mmCIF file of C-alpha atoms in Angstrom:
data_model
loop_
_atom_site.group_PDB
_atom_site.id
_atom_site.type_symbol
_atom_site.label_atom_id
_atom_site.label_comp_id
_atom_site.label_asym_id
_atom_site.label_seq_id
_atom_site.Cartn_x
_atom_site.Cartn_y
_atom_site.Cartn_z
ATOM 1 C CA ALA A 30 188.372 137.042 184.877
ATOM 2 C CA PHE A 31 186.519 135.461 186.947
ATOM 3 C CA VAL A 32 189.163 132.807 187.988
ATOM 4 C CA LEU A 33 189.695 130.848 191.000
ATOM 5 C CA ALA A 34 193.175 132.403 192.106
ATOM 6 C CA SER A 35 195.476 130.005 193.187
ATOM 7 C CA PRO A 36 198.820 128.741 192.451
ATOM 8 C CA VAL A 37 197.255 125.643 190.778
ATOM 9 C CA VAL A 38 194.986 125.747 188.693
ATOM 10 C CA THR A 39 193.509 122.151 189.059
ATOM 11 C CA LYS A 40 190.830 121.364 186.177
ATOM 12 C CA ARG A 41 188.006 121.747 188.843
ATOM 13 C CA GLN A 42 188.481 125.336 188.700
ATOM 14 C CA GLU A 43 188.329 126.616 185.649
ATOM 15 C CA GLU A 44 187.920 129.616 184.545
ATOM 16 C CA TYR A 45 184.424 130.174 184.144
ATOM 17 C CA GLU A 46 183.682 127.326 186.658
ATOM 18 C CA LEU A 47 179.577 127.377 187.798
ATOM 19 C CA VAL A 48 178.998 129.613 191.085
ATOM 20 C CA ARG A 49 177.603 127.093 193.287
ATOM 21 C CA GLY A 50 177.149 129.028 196.312
ATOM 22 C CA VAL A 51 175.857 130.447 199.911
ATOM 23 C CA ASN A 52 174.759 134.028 201.079
ATOM 24 C CA LEU A 53 176.695 134.728 204.504
ATOM 25 C CA GLY A 54 173.420 136.781 205.108
ATOM 26 C CA GLY A 55 172.393 137.861 208.814
ATOM 27 C CA LEU A 56 175.999 138.782 210.126
ATOM 28 C CA PHE A 57 177.538 141.998 209.154
ATOM 29 C CA LEU A 58 173.494 143.023 208.612
ATOM 30 C CA LEU A 59 171.229 141.991 210.790
ATOM 31 C CA GLU A 60 167.764 140.460 209.420
ATOM 32 C CA PRO A 61 165.120 139.511 212.268
ATOM 33 C CA TRP A 62 164.208 136.240 210.584
ATOM 34 C CA ILE A 63 167.675 135.134 209.832
ATOM 35 C CA THR A 64 168.426 135.538 213.464
ATOM 36 C CA PRO A 65 165.423 136.307 215.666
ATOM 37 C CA SER A 66 167.182 135.417 218.678
ATOM 38 C CA LEU A 67 168.627 139.314 218.833
ATOM 39 C CA PHE A 68 165.636 140.770 218.283
ATOM 40 C CA GLU A 69 163.765 138.673 220.844
ATOM 41 C CA GLU A 70 163.829 140.931 223.359
ATOM 42 C CA TRP A 71 161.172 142.883 221.784
ATOM 43 C CA ALA A 72 159.086 140.707 220.268
ATOM 44 C CA LYS A 73 156.720 141.242 222.936
ATOM 45 C CA SER A 74 156.175 145.178 222.716
ATOM 46 C CA PRO A 75 153.996 145.309 219.593
ATOM 47 C CA ASN A 76 155.222 149.191 219.137
ATOM 48 C CA SER A 77 158.594 148.660 219.390
ATOM 49 C CA THR A 78 161.169 150.427 217.211
ATOM 50 C CA VAL A 79 163.946 148.041 217.145
ATOM 51 C CA VAL A 80 163.143 146.421 213.107
ATOM 52 C CA ASP A 81 166.082 146.841 211.600
ATOM 53 C CA GLU A 82 169.971 147.343 212.536
ATOM 54 C CA TRP A 83 169.866 150.857 211.943
ATOM 55 C CA ASN A 84 167.354 150.855 215.223
ATOM 56 C CA TYR A 85 168.828 148.032 217.109
ATOM 57 C CA CYS A 86 171.446 150.041 217.560
ATOM 58 C CA ARG A 87 169.249 153.359 218.103
ATOM 59 C CA VAL A 88 167.883 151.657 220.742
ATOM 60 C CA LEU A 89 170.704 149.874 222.466
ATOM 61 C CA GLY A 90 173.147 152.843 222.367
ATOM 62 C CA LYS A 91 176.906 152.575 220.481
ATOM 63 C CA ALA A 92 178.548 151.178 223.029
ATOM 64 C CA GLU A 93 175.589 148.077 223.775
ATOM 65 C CA CYS A 94 175.474 147.610 219.725
ATOM 66 C CA SER A 95 178.781 147.177 220.011
ATOM 67 C CA ARG A 96 179.227 144.879 222.545
ATOM 68 C CA ARG A 97 176.057 142.540 221.197
ATOM 69 C CA LEU A 98 177.220 142.211 217.117
ATOM 70 C CA THR A 99 181.050 142.158 217.926
ATOM 71 C CA LYS A 100 180.130 139.001 220.124
ATOM 72 C CA HIS A 101 177.838 137.913 216.643
ATOM 73 C CA TRP A 102 180.190 139.064 214.494
ATOM 74 C CA GLY A 103 182.514 136.548 216.103
ATOM 75 C CA THR A 104 180.177 133.578 216.672
ATOM 76 C CA PHE A 105 177.426 133.486 213.705
ATOM 77 C CA VAL A 106 180.759 132.228 211.280
ATOM 78 C CA GLN A 107 182.925 130.065 212.322
ATOM 79 C CA GLU A 108 185.980 128.563 210.091
ATOM 80 C CA THR A 109 184.029 124.916 211.181
ATOM 81 C CA ASP A 110 180.638 125.935 208.602
ATOM 82 C CA ILE A 111 183.395 127.416 205.990
ATOM 83 C CA ALA A 112 184.668 124.038 206.458
ATOM 84 C CA GLU A 113 181.276 121.841 206.672
ATOM 85 C CA LEU A 114 180.743 124.183 202.802
ATOM 86 C CA ALA A 115 183.653 123.706 201.467
ATOM 87 C CA GLY A 116 182.957 119.530 201.933
ATOM 88 C CA MET A 117 178.753 120.311 200.240
ATOM 89 C CA HIS A 118 181.019 121.343 197.172
ATOM 90 C CA ILE A 119 179.784 124.918 197.907
ATOM 91 C CA ASN A 120 182.629 127.209 195.255
ATOM 92 C CA THR A 121 181.944 130.555 196.104
ATOM 93 C CA LEU A 122 180.352 132.645 199.498
ATOM 94 C CA ARG A 123 178.487 135.741 198.718
ATOM 95 C CA ILE A 124 179.435 137.801 201.813
ATOM 96 C CA PRO A 125 176.584 140.935 202.312
ATOM 97 C CA ILE A 126 177.984 143.747 204.379
ATOM 98 C CA GLY A 127 176.438 147.792 205.047
ATOM 99 C CA TYR A 128 178.102 151.122 203.920
ATOM 100 C CA TRP A 129 178.464 151.788 207.516
ATOM 101 C CA ALA A 130 181.342 149.721 208.424
ATOM 102 C CA LEU A 131 183.111 150.207 205.479
ATOM 103 C CA ALA A 132 182.360 154.450 204.604
ATOM 104 C CA PRO A 133 180.971 155.338 208.100
ATOM 105 C CA ASP A 134 178.900 158.340 208.701
ATOM 106 C CA SER A 135 179.466 159.093 213.109
ATOM 107 C CA SER A 136 175.878 160.540 213.167
ATOM 108 C CA ASP A 137 174.458 157.277 212.148
ATOM 109 C CA PRO A 138 173.735 155.273 214.933
ATOM 110 C CA TYR A 139 175.788 152.106 213.582
ATOM 111 C CA VAL A 140 178.733 150.751 214.996
ATOM 112 C CA GLN A 141 181.898 149.389 213.350
ATOM 113 C CA GLY A 142 184.307 146.996 214.195
ATOM 114 C CA GLN A 143 182.983 144.108 211.067
ATOM 115 C CA LEU A 144 186.165 144.272 209.167
ATOM 116 C CA PRO A 145 188.674 142.500 211.079
ATOM 117 C CA PHE A 146 185.931 139.431 211.379
ATOM 118 C CA LEU A 147 185.124 139.426 207.506
ATOM 119 C CA GLU A 148 189.389 139.670 206.824
ATOM 120 C CA ARG A 149 189.711 136.440 208.870
ATOM 121 C CA ILE A 150 187.050 135.227 206.923
ATOM 122 C CA LEU A 151 188.138 135.779 203.265
ATOM 123 C CA GLY A 152 191.578 133.903 205.180
ATOM 124 C CA TRP A 153 188.940 131.001 205.262
ATOM 125 C CA ALA A 154 188.202 131.110 202.176
ATOM 126 C CA GLY A 155 191.000 131.504 200.330
ATOM 127 C CA ASN A 156 192.443 128.118 203.136
ATOM 128 C CA TYR A 157 189.581 126.441 201.457
ATOM 129 C CA ARG A 158 189.758 127.440 198.049
ATOM 130 C CA MET A 159 186.381 128.939 197.675
ATOM 131 C CA ARG A 160 185.952 132.426 196.036
ATOM 132 C CA VAL A 161 184.430 135.346 197.389
ATOM 133 C CA ILE A 162 181.894 137.675 195.864
ATOM 134 C CA LEU A 163 181.477 141.503 198.429
ATOM 135 C CA ASP A 164 178.157 142.227 198.640
ATOM 136 C CA LEU A 165 177.362 146.029 199.520
ATOM 137 C CA HIS A 166 174.141 145.566 200.625
ATOM 138 C CA GLY A 167 172.673 148.338 202.508
ATOM 139 C CA VAL A 168 173.592 152.014 201.164
ATOM 140 C CA PRO A 169 172.882 155.771 202.438
ATOM 141 C CA GLY A 170 169.601 156.109 202.631
ATOM 142 C CA SER A 171 168.953 152.698 202.012
ATOM 143 C CA GLN A 172 168.350 151.638 198.297
ATOM 144 C CA ASN A 173 164.512 149.723 198.678
ATOM 145 C CA GLY A 174 163.073 150.110 202.161
ATOM 146 C CA PHE A 175 164.008 146.791 202.966
ATOM 147 C CA ASP A 176 165.505 146.069 206.658
ATOM 148 C CA ASN A 177 168.324 144.163 204.669
ATOM 149 C CA SER A 178 169.569 147.435 204.051
ATOM 150 C CA GLY A 179 169.890 148.093 207.554
ATOM 151 C CA LYS A 180 167.218 150.562 207.348
ATOM 152 C CA ARG A 181 163.530 149.921 206.847
ATOM 153 C CA GLY A 182 161.428 152.340 205.160
ATOM 154 C CA ASP A 183 161.638 154.560 202.713
ATOM 155 C CA ILE A 184 163.164 154.630 199.492
ATOM 156 C CA ARG A 185 166.114 157.654 200.217
ATOM 157 C CA TRP A 186 169.270 156.517 198.239
ATOM 158 C CA THR A 187 170.524 159.116 195.830
ATOM 159 C CA LYS A 188 168.592 161.577 197.088
ATOM 160 C CA GLY A 189 171.196 162.252 199.517
ATOM 161 C CA ILE A 190 173.886 165.137 198.463
ATOM 162 C CA ASN A 191 176.972 162.364 199.190
ATOM 163 C CA ASP A 192 175.206 159.038 199.183
ATOM 164 C CA ILE A 193 176.330 158.249 195.859
ATOM 165 C CA GLN A 194 179.848 159.308 196.831
ATOM 166 C CA ARG A 195 179.892 157.499 200.133
ATOM 167 C CA SER A 196 178.362 153.858 198.342
ATOM 168 C CA LEU A 197 181.532 154.620 195.865
ATOM 169 C CA ASP A 198 184.011 154.639 199.387
ATOM 170 C CA SER A 199 182.194 151.772 200.184
ATOM 171 C CA LEU A 200 183.004 150.096 197.173
ATOM 172 C CA ALA A 201 187.054 151.648 197.039
ATOM 173 C CA VAL A 202 187.040 149.684 200.895
ATOM 174 C CA LEU A 203 186.048 146.712 199.486
ATOM 175 C CA ALA A 204 188.350 146.870 196.503
ATOM 176 C CA ASN A 205 190.946 147.452 198.472
ATOM 177 C CA ILE A 206 190.483 144.819 200.917
ATOM 178 C CA ALA A 207 190.151 142.737 196.867
ATOM 179 C CA LYS A 208 193.474 143.713 196.567
ATOM 180 C CA ARG A 209 195.126 141.772 199.884
ATOM 181 C CA HIS A 210 192.269 138.690 199.489
ATOM 182 C CA SER A 211 192.795 136.509 196.213
ATOM 183 C CA SER A 212 189.446 134.808 196.912
ATOM 184 C CA VAL A 213 187.714 138.058 195.827
ATOM 185 C CA VAL A 214 187.353 137.594 192.377
ATOM 186 C CA ALA A 215 184.169 140.107 192.626
ATOM 187 C CA ILE A 216 182.125 142.828 194.344
ATOM 188 C CA GLN A 217 178.670 143.951 194.361
ATOM 189 C CA ALA A 218 177.657 147.460 193.146
ATOM 190 C CA VAL A 219 175.033 147.378 195.144
ATOM 191 C CA ASN A 220 172.538 144.673 196.527
ATOM 192 C CA GLU A 221 168.618 145.275 195.128
ATOM 193 C CA PRO A 222 167.998 148.694 194.023
ATOM 194 C CA ALA A 223 164.316 149.413 193.643
ATOM 195 C CA ASN A 224 163.481 150.472 190.265
ATOM 196 C CA TRP A 225 160.598 151.603 192.047
ATOM 197 C CA GLY A 226 162.351 154.283 193.871
ATOM 198 C CA VAL A 227 165.720 154.726 192.363
ATOM 199 C CA PRO A 228 165.294 155.577 188.474
ATOM 200 C CA LYS A 229 166.526 153.762 186.137
ATOM 201 C CA ALA A 230 168.945 155.330 184.211
ATOM 202 C CA THR A 231 170.518 156.925 187.928
ATOM 203 C CA ILE A 232 171.039 153.241 188.784
ATOM 204 C CA VAL A 233 172.592 152.852 184.998
ATOM 205 C CA GLN A 234 174.624 155.370 185.592
ATOM 206 C CA TYR A 235 175.843 154.443 189.146
ATOM 207 C CA TYR A 236 177.361 151.018 187.964
ATOM 208 C CA ASN A 237 179.310 152.707 185.519
ATOM 209 C CA MET A 238 180.793 154.609 188.687
ATOM 210 C CA ALA A 239 180.585 151.371 190.554
ATOM 211 C CA TYR A 240 182.760 149.340 187.688
ATOM 212 C CA SER A 241 185.270 152.274 187.063
ATOM 213 C CA SER A 242 185.979 153.269 190.816
ATOM 214 C CA VAL A 243 186.585 149.231 191.347
ATOM 215 C CA LYS A 244 188.669 148.834 188.404
ATOM 216 C CA SER A 245 191.305 151.570 189.138
ATOM 217 C CA ILE A 246 191.712 149.714 192.410
ATOM 218 C CA ALA A 247 191.590 146.176 191.656
ATOM 219 C CA PRO A 248 191.902 145.653 188.216
ATOM 220 C CA GLN A 249 191.399 141.774 188.101
ATOM 221 C CA VAL A 250 188.304 141.614 190.229
ATOM 222 C CA ALA A 251 184.756 141.301 188.056
ATOM 223 C CA LEU A 252 181.459 143.185 188.805
ATOM 224 C CA ALA A 253 178.049 142.018 190.250
ATOM 225 C CA PHE A 254 175.484 144.146 188.565
ATOM 226 C CA HIS A 255 171.693 143.139 190.327
ATOM 227 C CA ASP A 256 168.895 143.909 187.990
ATOM 228 C CA ALA A 257 166.561 146.391 190.304
ATOM 229 C CA PHE A 258 164.055 144.022 189.983
ATOM 230 C CA LEU A 259 163.567 144.482 186.519
ATOM 231 C CA PRO A 260 162.098 141.610 183.993
ATOM 232 C CA PRO A 261 164.620 139.578 181.822
ATOM 233 C CA SER A 262 163.027 141.971 178.585
ATOM 234 C CA GLU A 263 164.652 145.079 180.604
ATOM 235 C CA TRP A 264 168.125 143.449 181.714
ATOM 236 C CA SER A 265 169.833 144.892 178.800
ATOM 237 C CA GLU A 266 169.210 148.422 179.767
ATOM 238 C CA ILE A 267 170.098 147.583 183.368
ATOM 239 C CA MET A 268 173.171 146.041 182.845
ATOM 240 C CA PRO A 269 176.025 148.204 181.320
ATOM 241 C CA HIS A 270 177.217 147.765 177.894
ATOM 242 C CA ASN A 271 180.842 146.923 176.944
ATOM 243 C CA LEU A 272 181.969 146.170 180.348
ATOM 244 C CA ALA A 273 184.625 143.796 180.479
ATOM 245 C CA ASP A 274 184.341 141.300 183.776
ATOM 246 C CA SER A 275 180.866 141.970 185.132
ATOM 247 C CA LEU A 276 178.022 139.497 186.098
ATOM 248 C CA LEU A 277 174.155 140.028 186.343
ATOM 249 C CA ASP A 278 172.645 139.065 189.432
ATOM 250 C CA THR A 279 169.289 137.905 189.624
ATOM 251 C CA HIS A 280 166.943 137.300 193.001
ATOM 252 C CA ILE A 281 164.600 134.955 192.563
ATOM 253 C CA TYR A 282 162.014 133.979 195.021
ATOM 254 C CA HIS A 283 158.542 131.796 195.097
ATOM 255 C CA VAL A 284 156.942 133.058 198.327
ATOM 256 C CA PHE A 285 156.181 137.539 198.194
ATOM 257 C CA VAL A 286 153.743 137.629 196.042
ATOM 258 C CA GLU A 287 150.201 135.911 196.204
ATOM 259 C CA ASP A 288 150.168 134.626 192.668
ATOM 260 C CA GLN A 289 153.594 132.406 193.732
ATOM 261 C CA LEU A 290 152.153 131.401 196.503
ATOM 262 C CA ARG A 291 149.521 130.077 195.402
ATOM 263 C CA LEU A 292 151.310 127.868 192.230
ATOM 264 C CA SER A 293 150.977 124.302 192.841
ATOM 265 C CA PRO A 294 154.015 122.072 193.594
ATOM 266 C CA ASN A 295 154.738 121.349 189.955
ATOM 267 C CA GLU A 296 154.328 124.847 188.834
ATOM 268 C CA HIS A 297 156.933 126.047 191.506
ATOM 269 C CA ILE A 298 159.010 123.814 189.079
ATOM 270 C CA GLU A 299 157.883 124.868 186.226
ATOM 271 C CA LYS A 300 158.399 128.379 187.617
ATOM 272 C CA ALA A 301 161.915 127.041 187.993
ATOM 273 C CA CYS A 302 162.861 125.777 184.901
ATOM 274 C CA LYS A 303 161.418 129.173 182.931
ATOM 275 C CA ASP A 304 163.382 131.496 184.974
ATOM 276 C CA GLY A 305 166.846 129.070 184.040
ATOM 277 C CA ARG A 306 165.924 129.629 180.568
ATOM 278 C CA ASP A 307 165.317 133.100 180.674
ATOM 279 C CA ILE A 308 169.023 133.026 183.135
ATOM 280 C CA GLY A 309 170.511 130.674 180.256
ATOM 281 C CA GLY A 310 169.236 133.253 177.263
ATOM 282 C CA PHE A 311 170.854 136.281 178.682
ATOM 283 C CA ASN A 312 174.427 134.847 179.363
ATOM 284 C CA THR A 313 174.948 134.843 176.668
ATOM 285 C CA ARG A 314 175.537 138.035 176.439
ATOM 286 C CA THR A 315 176.924 138.841 179.914
ATOM 287 C CA ARG A 316 177.676 135.949 182.326
ATOM 288 C CA THR A 317 174.488 135.457 184.736
ATOM 289 C CA ILE A 318 173.717 134.393 188.185
ATOM 290 C CA CYS A 319 170.732 133.839 189.814
ATOM 291 C CA GLY A 320 172.429 135.215 193.864
ATOM 292 C CA GLU A 321 169.480 134.321 195.852
ATOM 293 C CA PHE A 322 167.110 131.857 196.411
ATOM 294 C CA SER A 323 165.919 129.449 198.940
ATOM 295 C CA LEU A 324 163.621 126.159 198.415
ATOM 296 C CA ALA A 325 160.395 128.808 200.568
ATOM 297 C CA THR A 326 157.404 127.899 198.760
ATOM 298 C CA THR A 327 155.027 129.945 201.690
ATOM 299 C CA ASP A 328 156.239 133.548 203.040
ATOM 300 C CA CYS A 329 156.006 131.586 206.857
ATOM 301 C CA ALA A 330 159.038 131.739 208.078
ATOM 302 C CA ARG A 331 158.754 134.469 211.134
ATOM 303 C CA TRP A 332 159.435 137.602 210.128
ATOM 304 C CA LEU A 333 160.569 136.485 207.038
ATOM 305 C CA ASN A 334 158.349 140.252 206.222
ATOM 306 C CA GLY A 335 159.757 142.141 209.076
ATOM 307 C CA PHE A 336 160.053 142.509 212.451
ATOM 308 C CA GLN A 337 156.615 141.663 213.999
ATOM 309 C CA THR A 338 154.692 141.742 210.844
ATOM 310 C CA GLY A 339 152.954 138.401 209.806
ATOM 311 C CA ALA A 340 152.531 136.304 206.574
ATOM 312 C CA ARG A 341 150.475 136.349 203.526
ATOM 313 C CA TRP A 342 150.114 132.542 203.782
ATOM 314 C CA ASP A 343 147.689 132.536 206.638
ATOM 315 C CA GLY A 344 146.255 135.701 205.835
ATOM 316 C CA THR A 345 147.896 137.909 208.469
ATOM 317 C CA TYR A 346 149.791 140.016 205.998
ATOM 318 C CA LEU A 347 148.740 142.258 203.463
ATOM 319 C CA THR A 348 146.074 139.953 203.177
ATOM 320 C CA ASN A 349 142.667 139.197 205.124
ATOM 321 C CA ALA A 350 142.807 135.720 204.358
ATOM 322 C CA PRO A 351 144.879 132.866 204.448
ATOM 323 C CA ILE A 352 146.113 132.277 200.328
ATOM 324 C CA ALA A 353 143.706 128.889 200.357
ATOM 325 C CA GLU A 354 141.202 128.247 202.718
ATOM 326 C CA GLY A 355 142.156 126.973 206.204
ATOM 327 C CA GLU A 356 145.637 126.935 205.672
ATOM 328 C CA THR A 357 148.133 127.481 208.747
ATOM 329 C CA CYS A 358 152.043 128.155 208.987
ATOM 330 C CA ASP A 359 151.888 125.423 211.529
ATOM 331 C CA GLY A 360 154.316 123.382 211.034
ATOM 332 C CA LYS A 361 155.744 125.222 207.583
ATOM 333 C CA GLU A 362 159.200 126.202 208.576
ATOM 334 C CA GLU A 363 160.011 123.097 210.531
ATOM 335 C CA LEU A 364 161.560 120.636 208.772
ATOM 336 C CA GLU A 365 161.440 118.201 211.436
ATOM 337 C CA SER A 366 157.283 118.646 210.831
ATOM 338 C CA TRP A 367 158.032 118.406 206.616
ATOM 339 C CA SER A 368 155.895 114.881 205.753
ATOM 340 C CA ASP A 369 157.857 112.278 203.321
ATOM 341 C CA LYS A 370 155.942 113.668 200.371
ATOM 342 C CA LYS A 371 156.931 117.566 200.791
ATOM 343 C CA LYS A 372 160.776 116.386 201.657
ATOM 344 C CA GLN A 373 160.813 114.674 198.357
ATOM 345 C CA PHE A 374 158.632 118.066 196.988
ATOM 346 C CA MET A 375 161.531 120.224 198.140
ATOM 347 C CA ARG A 376 164.481 118.539 197.039
ATOM 348 C CA LYS A 377 162.946 118.234 193.605
ATOM 349 C CA PHE A 378 162.695 121.532 193.218
ATOM 350 C CA ALA A 379 166.145 122.175 194.926
ATOM 351 C CA MET A 380 167.116 120.486 191.930
ATOM 352 C CA ALA A 381 165.213 122.129 189.373
ATOM 353 C CA GLN A 382 166.486 125.454 190.807
ATOM 354 C CA PHE A 383 170.026 123.874 190.750
ATOM 355 C CA GLN A 384 169.965 122.650 186.917
ATOM 356 C CA ALA A 385 167.907 126.133 185.553
ATOM 357 C CA TYR A 386 170.140 127.932 187.268
ATOM 358 C CA GLU A 387 173.473 126.454 186.094
ATOM 359 C CA MET A 388 171.965 127.437 182.577
ATOM 360 C CA GLY A 389 173.424 130.824 182.764
ATOM 361 C CA SER A 390 176.851 130.789 185.517
ATOM 362 C CA GLY A 391 175.804 129.685 188.702
ATOM 363 C CA TRP A 392 173.581 130.593 192.290
ATOM 364 C CA ILE A 393 173.989 131.617 195.181
ATOM 365 C CA PHE A 394 171.185 130.228 197.828
ATOM 366 C CA TRP A 395 169.959 132.486 200.729
ATOM 367 C CA ASN A 396 170.884 131.382 203.791
ATOM 368 C CA PHE A 397 173.805 129.510 204.714
ATOM 369 C CA LYS A 398 171.871 128.914 207.520
ATOM 370 C CA THR A 399 169.566 130.628 209.638
ATOM 371 C CA GLU A 400 168.231 130.295 213.736
ATOM 372 C CA SER A 401 164.854 128.498 212.891
ATOM 373 C CA ALA A 402 163.633 128.636 209.346
ATOM 374 C CA ASP A 403 164.420 126.280 207.646
ATOM 375 C CA ALA A 404 163.541 125.795 204.084
ATOM 376 C CA TRP A 405 165.798 128.489 203.663
ATOM 377 C CA ASN A 406 169.029 127.210 205.658
ATOM 378 C CA TYR A 407 171.229 125.532 203.390
ATOM 379 C CA MET A 408 173.604 123.286 205.865
ATOM 380 C CA LYS A 409 170.851 121.863 207.451
ATOM 381 C CA LEU A 410 168.718 121.199 204.291
ATOM 382 C CA VAL A 411 172.154 118.897 203.202
ATOM 383 C CA ASP A 412 172.351 117.740 206.479
ATOM 384 C CA ALA A 413 168.404 116.339 206.165
ATOM 385 C CA GLY A 414 169.755 114.608 203.089
ATOM 386 C CA ILE A 415 166.880 116.916 200.868
ATOM 387 C CA ILE A 416 169.831 119.000 199.209
ATOM 388 C CA PRO A 417 172.103 117.049 197.207
ATOM 389 C CA ASN A 418 175.558 116.649 198.046
ATOM 390 C CA PRO A 419 177.517 117.596 195.349
ATOM 391 C CA PRO A 420 174.587 120.199 194.509
ATOM 392 C CA VAL A 421 175.564 119.758 190.812
ATOM 393 C CA GLY A 422 172.892 120.839 188.226
ATOM 394 C CA THR A 423 174.505 120.224 185.069
ATOM 395 C CA THR A 424 173.608 116.371 185.792
ATOM 396 C CA PHE A 425 170.080 116.870 187.248
ATOM 397 C CA SER A 426 167.418 116.197 184.675
ATOM 398 C CA VAL A 427 163.614 117.729 186.713
ATOM 399 C CA CYS A 428 163.798 120.588 183.757
ATOM 400 C CA PRO A 429 163.285 119.670 180.284
ATOM 401 C CA LYS A 430 166.464 119.134 178.587
#
């Protein structure tokens, strides 16, 4: 069962306590927009190939890459962060990690050494009575071609003869870690497999294999399955039937499609509420969470669309004109430059999303913190009074009841 494992189960920790979580993104899997400081030295080289972790290590070489990343793993998430998040009433951490940390291939440029840092965080999570979802965020060949799979470019996962086996081997390592740490309540089979690059039937087949593999090692752990970017009408096709202890994970952003960028403030709220009704509807069949979302309503965060790419918002990425005439990205990402009206909207947008996703089994915000993208920085948004503390969606009434 999806419980907070502890000898004393208080009322607050009932079996299906709603998930209220944050992602520890940008830690074991680099994303240039989360930690631009790590990529800054290539920012002035317009043709730089250093766009993701694969190329970061390839260009630096394993020794230097290992030196830099070991420092990053040891500093980006501290016990003080976990303590602060606990004080913000966060009960769940989703921790993305790539296959190369778990079932490495020595011919890849990636480096290892992540696991002691992962286990340290799992210990802290236990101390602060938090639950953890271990999320296989990057698999061999890339499941979506995004930089957050480790390697930007083509979608090649499942085309290599050993891709599935190495993904399952990675899950087995996570399952064995889960056996040692009662804070781990779920393992995610793979993050965001792209239905346009991997056949739906292959994803379902892999999901069933992942379930058997993890359950054979750690029977107490639930399995989380991403919806592969399919609409709610197809969730029942992607989500394996008859699997106990399963979660469907859907990711909801308002900034990667032009139509959504054009929404008015009220329309952003309406979309969140509608998404909540979809989640609530499916939740009666399979527990459903929104495992990634943010408060962003523009794609202006620097490098959000990839290292050295611009934004749709101001017409510098994929579009040749701004979303609205004269729109720029100036000040869009710095909380300090938001007007009172914008701050009020952001607070309402946060409450709408918490309320909406708690129509299902809860939510996990992306991200716990960022170096500069403030609409994605949970801790900063709480400190600024924009995200309410505690973030109890069931008590909000932004969406119609």
